[in-house]
Coordinates of C-alpha atoms and ligand atoms in Angstrom, one line a residue:
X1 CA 11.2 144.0 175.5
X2 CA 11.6 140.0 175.2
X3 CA 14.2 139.3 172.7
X4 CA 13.3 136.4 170.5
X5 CA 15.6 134.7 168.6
X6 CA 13.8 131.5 167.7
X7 CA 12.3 131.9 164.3
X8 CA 9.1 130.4 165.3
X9 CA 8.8 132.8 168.0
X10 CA 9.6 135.8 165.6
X11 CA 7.3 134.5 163.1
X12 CA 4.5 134.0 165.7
X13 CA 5.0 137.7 166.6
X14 CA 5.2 138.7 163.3
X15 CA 1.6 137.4 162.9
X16 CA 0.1 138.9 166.0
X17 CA 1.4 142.1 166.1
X18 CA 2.6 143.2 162.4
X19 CA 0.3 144.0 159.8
X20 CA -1.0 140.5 158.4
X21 CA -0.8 141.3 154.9
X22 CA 3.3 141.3 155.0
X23 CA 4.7 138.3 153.5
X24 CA 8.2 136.6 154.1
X25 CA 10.3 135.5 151.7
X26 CA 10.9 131.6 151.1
X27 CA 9.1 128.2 152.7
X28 CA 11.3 128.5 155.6
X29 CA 12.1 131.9 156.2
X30 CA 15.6 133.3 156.6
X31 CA 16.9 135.4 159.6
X32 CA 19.8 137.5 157.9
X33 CA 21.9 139.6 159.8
X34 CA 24.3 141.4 157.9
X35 CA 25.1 142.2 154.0
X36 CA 28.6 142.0 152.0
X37 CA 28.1 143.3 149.0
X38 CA 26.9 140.9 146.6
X39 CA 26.1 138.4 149.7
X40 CA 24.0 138.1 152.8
X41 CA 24.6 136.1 156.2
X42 CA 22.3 134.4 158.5
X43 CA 22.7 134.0 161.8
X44 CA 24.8 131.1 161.6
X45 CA 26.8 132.9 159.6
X46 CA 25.8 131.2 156.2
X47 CA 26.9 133.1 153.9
X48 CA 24.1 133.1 151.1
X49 CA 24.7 134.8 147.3
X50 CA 22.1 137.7 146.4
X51 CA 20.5 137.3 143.2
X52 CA 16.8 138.7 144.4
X53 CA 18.1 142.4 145.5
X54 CA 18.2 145.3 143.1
X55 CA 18.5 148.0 146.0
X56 CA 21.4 147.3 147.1
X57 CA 22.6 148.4 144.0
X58 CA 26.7 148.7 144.5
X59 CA 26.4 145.8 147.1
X60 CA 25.2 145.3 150.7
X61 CA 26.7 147.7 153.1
X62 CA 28.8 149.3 150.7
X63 CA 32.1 150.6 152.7
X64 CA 31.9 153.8 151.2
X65 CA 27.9 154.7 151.3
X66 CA 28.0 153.7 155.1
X67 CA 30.9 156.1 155.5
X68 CA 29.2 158.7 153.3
X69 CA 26.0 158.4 155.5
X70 CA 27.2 157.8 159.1
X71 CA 29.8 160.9 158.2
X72 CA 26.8 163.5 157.1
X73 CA 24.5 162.2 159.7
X74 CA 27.3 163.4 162.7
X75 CA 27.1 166.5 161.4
X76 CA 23.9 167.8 159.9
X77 CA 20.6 166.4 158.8
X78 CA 17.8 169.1 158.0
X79 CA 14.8 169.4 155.6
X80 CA 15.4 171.3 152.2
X81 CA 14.6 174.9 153.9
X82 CA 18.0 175.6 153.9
X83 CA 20.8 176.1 151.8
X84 CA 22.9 173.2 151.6
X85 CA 25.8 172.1 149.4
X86 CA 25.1 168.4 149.7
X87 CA 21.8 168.6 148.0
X88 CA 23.2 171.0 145.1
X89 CA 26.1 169.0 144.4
X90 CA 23.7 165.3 144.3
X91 CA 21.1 167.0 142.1
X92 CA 23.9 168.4 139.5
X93 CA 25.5 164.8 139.4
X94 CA 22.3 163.3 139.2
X95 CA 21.2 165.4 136.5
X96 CA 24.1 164.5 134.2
X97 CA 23.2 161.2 133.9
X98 CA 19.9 162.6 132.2
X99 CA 19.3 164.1 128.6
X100 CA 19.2 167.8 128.9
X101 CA 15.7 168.1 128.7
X102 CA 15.0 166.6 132.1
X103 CA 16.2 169.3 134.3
X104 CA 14.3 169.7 137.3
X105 CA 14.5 167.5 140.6
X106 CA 12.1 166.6 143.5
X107 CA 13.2 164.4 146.3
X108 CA 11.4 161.8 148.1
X109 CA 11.5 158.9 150.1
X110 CA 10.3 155.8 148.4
X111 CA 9.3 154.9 144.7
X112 CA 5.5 155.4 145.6
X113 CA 6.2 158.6 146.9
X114 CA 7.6 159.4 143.7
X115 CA 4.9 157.9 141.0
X116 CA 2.9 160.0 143.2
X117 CA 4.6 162.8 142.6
X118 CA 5.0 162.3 139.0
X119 CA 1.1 161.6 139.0
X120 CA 0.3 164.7 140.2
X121 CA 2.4 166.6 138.3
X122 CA 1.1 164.8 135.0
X123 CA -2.7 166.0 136.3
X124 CA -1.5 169.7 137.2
X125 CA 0.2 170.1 133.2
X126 CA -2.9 168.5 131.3
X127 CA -5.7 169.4 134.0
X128 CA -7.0 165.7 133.3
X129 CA -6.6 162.4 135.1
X130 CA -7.2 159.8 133.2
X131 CA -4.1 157.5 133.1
X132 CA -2.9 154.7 130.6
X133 CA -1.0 151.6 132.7
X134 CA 0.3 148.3 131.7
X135 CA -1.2 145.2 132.3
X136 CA 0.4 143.7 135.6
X137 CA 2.3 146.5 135.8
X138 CA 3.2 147.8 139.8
X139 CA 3.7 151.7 140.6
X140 CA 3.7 151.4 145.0
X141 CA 1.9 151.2 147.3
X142 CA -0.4 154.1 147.8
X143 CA -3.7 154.3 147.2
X144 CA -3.1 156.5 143.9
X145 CA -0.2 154.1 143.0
X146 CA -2.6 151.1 143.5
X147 CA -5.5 152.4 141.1
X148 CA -2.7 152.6 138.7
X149 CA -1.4 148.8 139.4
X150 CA -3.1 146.6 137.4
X151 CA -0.9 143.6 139.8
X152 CA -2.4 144.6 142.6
X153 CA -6.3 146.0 141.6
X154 CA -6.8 142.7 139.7
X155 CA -5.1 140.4 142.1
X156 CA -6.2 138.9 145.3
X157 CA -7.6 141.5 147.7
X158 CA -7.9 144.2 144.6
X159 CA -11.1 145.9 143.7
X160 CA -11.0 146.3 139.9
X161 CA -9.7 148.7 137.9
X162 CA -10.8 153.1 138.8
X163 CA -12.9 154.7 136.0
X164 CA -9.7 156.9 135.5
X165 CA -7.7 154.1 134.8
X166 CA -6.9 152.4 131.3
X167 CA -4.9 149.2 131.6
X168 CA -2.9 148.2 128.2
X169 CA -1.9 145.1 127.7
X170 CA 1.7 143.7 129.0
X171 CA 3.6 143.8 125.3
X172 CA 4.9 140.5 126.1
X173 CA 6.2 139.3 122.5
X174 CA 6.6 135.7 124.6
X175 CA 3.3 135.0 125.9
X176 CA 1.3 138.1 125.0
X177 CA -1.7 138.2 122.5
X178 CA 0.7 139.5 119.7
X179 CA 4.0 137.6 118.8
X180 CA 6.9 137.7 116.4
X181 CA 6.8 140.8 113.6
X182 CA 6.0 144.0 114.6
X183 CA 5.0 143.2 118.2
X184 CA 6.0 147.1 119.1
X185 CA 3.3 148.7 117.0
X186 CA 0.8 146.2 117.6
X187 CA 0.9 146.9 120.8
X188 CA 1.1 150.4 120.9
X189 CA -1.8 150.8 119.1
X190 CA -3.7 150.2 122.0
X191 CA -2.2 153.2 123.5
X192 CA -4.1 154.6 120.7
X193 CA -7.1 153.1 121.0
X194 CA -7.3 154.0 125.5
X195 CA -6.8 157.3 124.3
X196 CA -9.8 157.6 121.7
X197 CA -11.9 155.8 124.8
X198 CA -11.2 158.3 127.1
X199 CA -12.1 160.5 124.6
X200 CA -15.2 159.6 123.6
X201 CA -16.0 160.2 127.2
X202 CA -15.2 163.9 127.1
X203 CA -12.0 163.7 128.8
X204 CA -8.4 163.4 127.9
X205 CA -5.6 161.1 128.8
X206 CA -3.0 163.2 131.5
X207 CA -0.5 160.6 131.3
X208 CA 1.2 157.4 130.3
X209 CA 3.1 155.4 132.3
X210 CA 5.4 152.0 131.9
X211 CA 8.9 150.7 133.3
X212 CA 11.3 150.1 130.7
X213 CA 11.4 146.6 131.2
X214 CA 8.1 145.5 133.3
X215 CA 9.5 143.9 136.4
X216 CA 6.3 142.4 138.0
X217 CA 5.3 141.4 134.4
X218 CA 8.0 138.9 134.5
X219 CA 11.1 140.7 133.3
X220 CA 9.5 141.8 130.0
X221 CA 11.6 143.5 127.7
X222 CA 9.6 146.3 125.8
X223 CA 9.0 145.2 122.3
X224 CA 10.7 147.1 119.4
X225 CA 8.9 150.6 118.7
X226 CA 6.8 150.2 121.8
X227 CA 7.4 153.3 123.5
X228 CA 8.4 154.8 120.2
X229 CA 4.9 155.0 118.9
X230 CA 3.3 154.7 122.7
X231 CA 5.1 158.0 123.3
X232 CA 3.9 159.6 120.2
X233 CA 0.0 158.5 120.5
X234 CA 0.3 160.3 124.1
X235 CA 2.0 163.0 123.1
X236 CA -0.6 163.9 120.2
X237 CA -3.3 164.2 122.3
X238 CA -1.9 166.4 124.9
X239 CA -0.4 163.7 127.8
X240 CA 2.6 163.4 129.2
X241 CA 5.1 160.2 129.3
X242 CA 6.3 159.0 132.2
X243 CA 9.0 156.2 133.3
X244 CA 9.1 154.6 136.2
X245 CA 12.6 153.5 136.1
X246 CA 12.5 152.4 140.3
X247 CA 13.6 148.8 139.4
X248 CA 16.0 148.8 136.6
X249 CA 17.5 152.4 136.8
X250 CA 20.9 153.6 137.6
X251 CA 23.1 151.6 135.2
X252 CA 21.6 147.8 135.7
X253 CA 20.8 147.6 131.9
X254 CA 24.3 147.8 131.2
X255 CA 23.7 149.2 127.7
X256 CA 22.3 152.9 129.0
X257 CA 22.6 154.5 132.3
X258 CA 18.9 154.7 132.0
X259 CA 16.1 151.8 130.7
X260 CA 14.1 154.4 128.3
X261 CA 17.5 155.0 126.6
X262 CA 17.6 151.7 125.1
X263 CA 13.9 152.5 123.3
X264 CA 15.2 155.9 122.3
X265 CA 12.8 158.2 123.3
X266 CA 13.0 161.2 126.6
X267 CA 10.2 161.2 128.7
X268 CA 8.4 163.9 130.4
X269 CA 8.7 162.7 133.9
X270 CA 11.3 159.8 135.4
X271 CA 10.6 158.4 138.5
X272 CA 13.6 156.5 140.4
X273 CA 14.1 154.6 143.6
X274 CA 15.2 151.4 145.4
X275 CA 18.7 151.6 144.1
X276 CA 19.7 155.2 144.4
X277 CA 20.4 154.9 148.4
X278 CA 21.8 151.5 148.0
X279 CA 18.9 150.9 151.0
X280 CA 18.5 154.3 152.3
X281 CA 15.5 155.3 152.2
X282 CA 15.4 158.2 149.2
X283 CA 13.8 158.1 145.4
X284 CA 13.4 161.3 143.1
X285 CA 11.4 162.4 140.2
X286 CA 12.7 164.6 137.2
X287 CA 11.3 166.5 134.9
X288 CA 11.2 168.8 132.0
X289 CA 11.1 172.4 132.8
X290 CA 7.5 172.8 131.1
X291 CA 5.9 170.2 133.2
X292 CA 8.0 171.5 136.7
X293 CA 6.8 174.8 135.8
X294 CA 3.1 174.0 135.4
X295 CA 3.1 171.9 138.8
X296 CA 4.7 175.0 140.5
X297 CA 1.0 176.1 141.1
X298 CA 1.6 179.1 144.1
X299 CA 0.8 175.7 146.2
X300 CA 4.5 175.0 148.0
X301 CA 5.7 171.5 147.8
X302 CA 7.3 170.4 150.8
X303 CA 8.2 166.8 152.2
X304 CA 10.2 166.8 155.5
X305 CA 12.5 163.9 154.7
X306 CA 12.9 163.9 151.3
X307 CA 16.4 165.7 149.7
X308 CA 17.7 165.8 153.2
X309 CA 21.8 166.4 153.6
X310 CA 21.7 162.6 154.8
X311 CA 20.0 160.8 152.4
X312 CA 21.9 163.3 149.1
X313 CA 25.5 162.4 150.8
X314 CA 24.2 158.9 150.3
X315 CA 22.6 159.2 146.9
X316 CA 25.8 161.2 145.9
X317 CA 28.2 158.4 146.9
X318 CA 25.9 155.6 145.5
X319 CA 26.4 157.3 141.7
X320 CA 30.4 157.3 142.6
X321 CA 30.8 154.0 143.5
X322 CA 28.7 153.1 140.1
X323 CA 31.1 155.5 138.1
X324 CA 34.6 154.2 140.0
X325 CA 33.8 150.4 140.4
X326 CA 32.3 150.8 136.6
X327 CA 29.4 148.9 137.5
X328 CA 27.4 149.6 134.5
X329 CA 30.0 148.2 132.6
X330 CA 29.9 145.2 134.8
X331 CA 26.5 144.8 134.1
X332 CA 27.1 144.8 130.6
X333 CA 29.6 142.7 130.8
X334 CA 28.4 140.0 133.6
X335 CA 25.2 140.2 132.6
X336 CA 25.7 139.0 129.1
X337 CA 27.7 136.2 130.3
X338 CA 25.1 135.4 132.5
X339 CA 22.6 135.9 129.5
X340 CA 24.5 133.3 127.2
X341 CA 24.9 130.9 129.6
X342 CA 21.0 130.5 130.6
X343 CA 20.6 130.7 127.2
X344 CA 22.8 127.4 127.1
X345 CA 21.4 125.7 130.1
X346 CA 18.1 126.4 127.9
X347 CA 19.6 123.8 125.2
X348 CA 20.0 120.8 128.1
X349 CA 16.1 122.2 129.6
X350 CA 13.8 123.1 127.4
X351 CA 11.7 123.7 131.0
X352 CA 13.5 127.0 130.7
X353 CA 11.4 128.5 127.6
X354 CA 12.5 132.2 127.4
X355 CA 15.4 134.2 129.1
X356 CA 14.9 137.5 128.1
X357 CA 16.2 141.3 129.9
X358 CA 18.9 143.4 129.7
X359 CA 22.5 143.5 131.7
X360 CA 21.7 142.3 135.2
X361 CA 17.9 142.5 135.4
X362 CA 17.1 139.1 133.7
X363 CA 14.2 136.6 133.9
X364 CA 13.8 133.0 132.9
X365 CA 9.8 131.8 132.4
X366 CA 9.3 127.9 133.0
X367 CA 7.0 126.2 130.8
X368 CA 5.6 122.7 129.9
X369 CA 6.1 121.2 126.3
X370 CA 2.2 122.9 125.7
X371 CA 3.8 126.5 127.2
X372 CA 1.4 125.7 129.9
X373 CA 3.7 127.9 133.2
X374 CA 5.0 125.9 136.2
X375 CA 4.2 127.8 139.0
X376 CA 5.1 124.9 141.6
X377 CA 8.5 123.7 139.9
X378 CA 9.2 127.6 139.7
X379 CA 9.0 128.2 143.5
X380 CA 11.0 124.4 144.1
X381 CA 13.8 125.8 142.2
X382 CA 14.2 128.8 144.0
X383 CA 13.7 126.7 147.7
X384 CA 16.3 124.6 146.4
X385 CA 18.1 127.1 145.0
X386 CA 18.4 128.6 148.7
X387 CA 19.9 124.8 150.2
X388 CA 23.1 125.9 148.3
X389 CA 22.9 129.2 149.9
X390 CA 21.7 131.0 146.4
X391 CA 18.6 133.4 146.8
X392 CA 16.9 133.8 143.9
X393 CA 12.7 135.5 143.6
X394 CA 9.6 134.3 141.8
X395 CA 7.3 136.8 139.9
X396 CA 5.3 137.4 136.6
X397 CA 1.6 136.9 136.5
X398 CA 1.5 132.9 136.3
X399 CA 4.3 132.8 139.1
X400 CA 6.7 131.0 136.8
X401 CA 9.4 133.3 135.9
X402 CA 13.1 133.1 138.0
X403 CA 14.1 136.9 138.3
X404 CA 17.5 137.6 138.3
X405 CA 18.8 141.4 139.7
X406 CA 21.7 141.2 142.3
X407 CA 23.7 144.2 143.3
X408 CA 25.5 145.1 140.5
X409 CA 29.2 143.8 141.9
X410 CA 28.0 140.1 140.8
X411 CA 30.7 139.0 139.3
X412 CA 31.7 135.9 136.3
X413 CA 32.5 133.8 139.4
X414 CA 29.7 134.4 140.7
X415 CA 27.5 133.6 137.8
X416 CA 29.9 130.1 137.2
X417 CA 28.8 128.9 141.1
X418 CA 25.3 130.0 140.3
X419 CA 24.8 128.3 137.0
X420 CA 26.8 125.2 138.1
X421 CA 24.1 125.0 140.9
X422 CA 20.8 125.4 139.1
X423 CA 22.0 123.0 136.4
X424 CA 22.5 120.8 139.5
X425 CA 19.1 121.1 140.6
X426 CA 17.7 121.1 137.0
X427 CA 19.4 117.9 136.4
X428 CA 18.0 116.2 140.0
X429 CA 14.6 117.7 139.3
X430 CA 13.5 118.0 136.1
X431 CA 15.0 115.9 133.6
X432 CA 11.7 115.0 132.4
X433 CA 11.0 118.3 131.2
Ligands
PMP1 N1 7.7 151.2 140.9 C1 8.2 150.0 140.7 C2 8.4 149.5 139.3 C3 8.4 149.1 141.8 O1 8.9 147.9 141.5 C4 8.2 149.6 143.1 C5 8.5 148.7 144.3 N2 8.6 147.4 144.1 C6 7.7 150.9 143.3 C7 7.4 151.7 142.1 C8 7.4 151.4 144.6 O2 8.5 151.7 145.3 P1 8.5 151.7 146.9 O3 8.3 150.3 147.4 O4 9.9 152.2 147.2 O5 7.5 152.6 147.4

């Protein structure tokens, strides 16, 4: 084959002969070649700092997870048919980062595969299907993941949402319809209030479903009570509760090794992902014995790659690295930091209306003086941001929130150089604001 190394030429192909609906990232697309932990390099070798990727969760090309993979793969990769210590020993380690209710694994391959999964598995304990979502909320990329993802079913290309789904609205206690006291219950009662619709339909709800701070929302930090009460309403009428922890999983919180942990409540189901093969492909669902049981139907559940020797020597080394290098403390640690400094460029720029998250999974929402969002200055800063070799990603429903989730070895320096720079470009930019 013709090897093209021109970007234009790449891009061109890209057009023709990849799927259309793929995006690149940036106005003028990057070609990176390699990762360094908390860095990737072009082909220049510009060295650029990550702030955009949450799945290379102890750091790009971690010495030890490349070692840990390259090691099993010379020497056995098989499905789960077999007895195997790999698998045995990365499910028991996994499992001790979870309350002891949830105490049954499944492997898969990607975070779609597992709210899949967890769907399922919510339909086969309740016999229903009727599931509550939140608003802008995004489960993968599957057709039953779609009908569940109010971001993609009411955005361009979508079709509306399914009869069997129930959208909620994003408890945003910035923007949202409900703001300042008691945002948590307010909210929740709409959980409530899906349920008694489904209801009055004959039918019942199987399952609930929210991240634990809604990425594709815009970072947004679940209100007070939220799940709290969410949890309970579900739980009455028979559903089950499930967190998709894919983005902000595995320590990144920095307060709790887990996102639900910081709401205090222990779902039925937990779906993980992106970060728990640092880039390998693998993601897992646990749950409680009750709602593993009911799933285990006489129908056998099998799924070729998923818990293979390869990708559990991987997942196993990913949760050592987090325990030796501490990085949940780091995120604690450096994320705050990072935290009160935004929150002090905030002072200078009042463009910067909200920085809100937890540890290093942290969003900034750019607003006018009327809190109208600025979509366009949003994606300037992050271009610009990339001219001083800083990648940073757009999202939240109006466009105009900065997210910030690098591998979880971003360290104070790192955070100095970054803030140093977007003050920079603040300053040249948007002084008016
Ligand atoms: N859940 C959430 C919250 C996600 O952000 C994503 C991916 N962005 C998924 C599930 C789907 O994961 P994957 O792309 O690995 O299928």
């Amino acid at each position: 084959a013709k090897k093209r190394t021109d970007h234009l030429e790449q891009i061109n192909y890209r057009k023709q002969h990849l799927g259309k609906s793929l995006s690149l990232s940036y106005d003028q697309p990057l070609k990176i070649v390699r990762g360094e932990m908390q860095y990737l390099i072009d082909e220049f070798g510009q060295k650029y700092l990550d702030t955009v990727n949450n799945v290379a969760h102890v750091g790009h090309e971690h010495p030890k997870v490349v070692e840990a993979g390259q090691q099993q793969m010379s020497i056995l990769n098989t499905n789960t048919r077999y007895l195997n210590d790999e698998i045995l020993q990365f499910a028991e380690e996994l499992l001790n980062t979870f309350p002891a209710e949830l105490s049954v694994l499944h492997f898969v391959n990607s975070g779609s595969e597992a709210n899949e999964l967890a769907m399922r598995m919510a339909k086969a304990v309740t016999g229903e299907k009727d599931i509550i979502a939140l608003e802008i909320g995004y489960h993968g990329n599957t057709q039953g993941c779609i009908d569940i993802s109010s971001y993609k079913f009411d955005g361009k290309g979508g079709k509306g949402c399914p009869e069997n789904t129930h959208i909620v609205p994003l408890p945003d206690a910035f923007r949202g319809i409900y703001q300042g006291e008691n945002t948590g219950v307010k909210y929740a009662k709409h959980v409530d209030e899906a349920i008694q619709k489904i209801q009055s339909k004959n039918r019942n709800v199987a399952a609930f479903i929210a991240e634990s701070i809604v990425s594709c929302g815009g970072q947004i930090d679940l209100p007070e009570g939220y799940l709290k009460d969410a949890y309970q309403f579900v739980r009455k009428a028979g559903g089950v509760c499930i967190a998709d922890e894919v983005q902000v999983g595995f320590g990144r919180v920095g307060k709790a090794f887990w996102g639900f942990q910081l709401h205090g409540v222990v779902p039925d189901i937990v779906t993980m992902g992106k970060p728990i093969g640092n880039g390998h492909p693998l993601a897992a669902v646990v749950c409680t014995r009750a709602v593993a049981d009911a799933f285990a139907n006489g129908m056998e559940y099998f799924n070729t790659f998923g818990g293979n020797p390869v990708s559990c020597a991987i997942g196993r080394q990913v949760l050592q690295v987090i325990k030796e290098d501490k990085l949940q403390e780091n995120a604690l640690d450096v994320g705050e930091y990072l935290k009160n400094q935004l929150k002090e460029l905030q002072i200078v720029h009042p463009i910067i209306a909200d920085v809100r998250g937890e540890g290093l999974f942290l969003g900034i929402e750019l607003v006018d003086e009327n809190k109208k969002p600025l979509p366009e200055q949003t994606n300037y800063l992050a271009n610009r941001m990339k001219d001083f070799k800083i990648l940073m990603s757009v999202d939240g429903p109006q466009h105009n929130v900065l997210k910030i989730k690098p591998p979880m070895c971003f360290s104070k320096e790192n955070v100095d150089y970054m803030l140093e720079v977007l003050s920079k470009v603040l300053r040249e930019s948007f002084m008016e604001f």
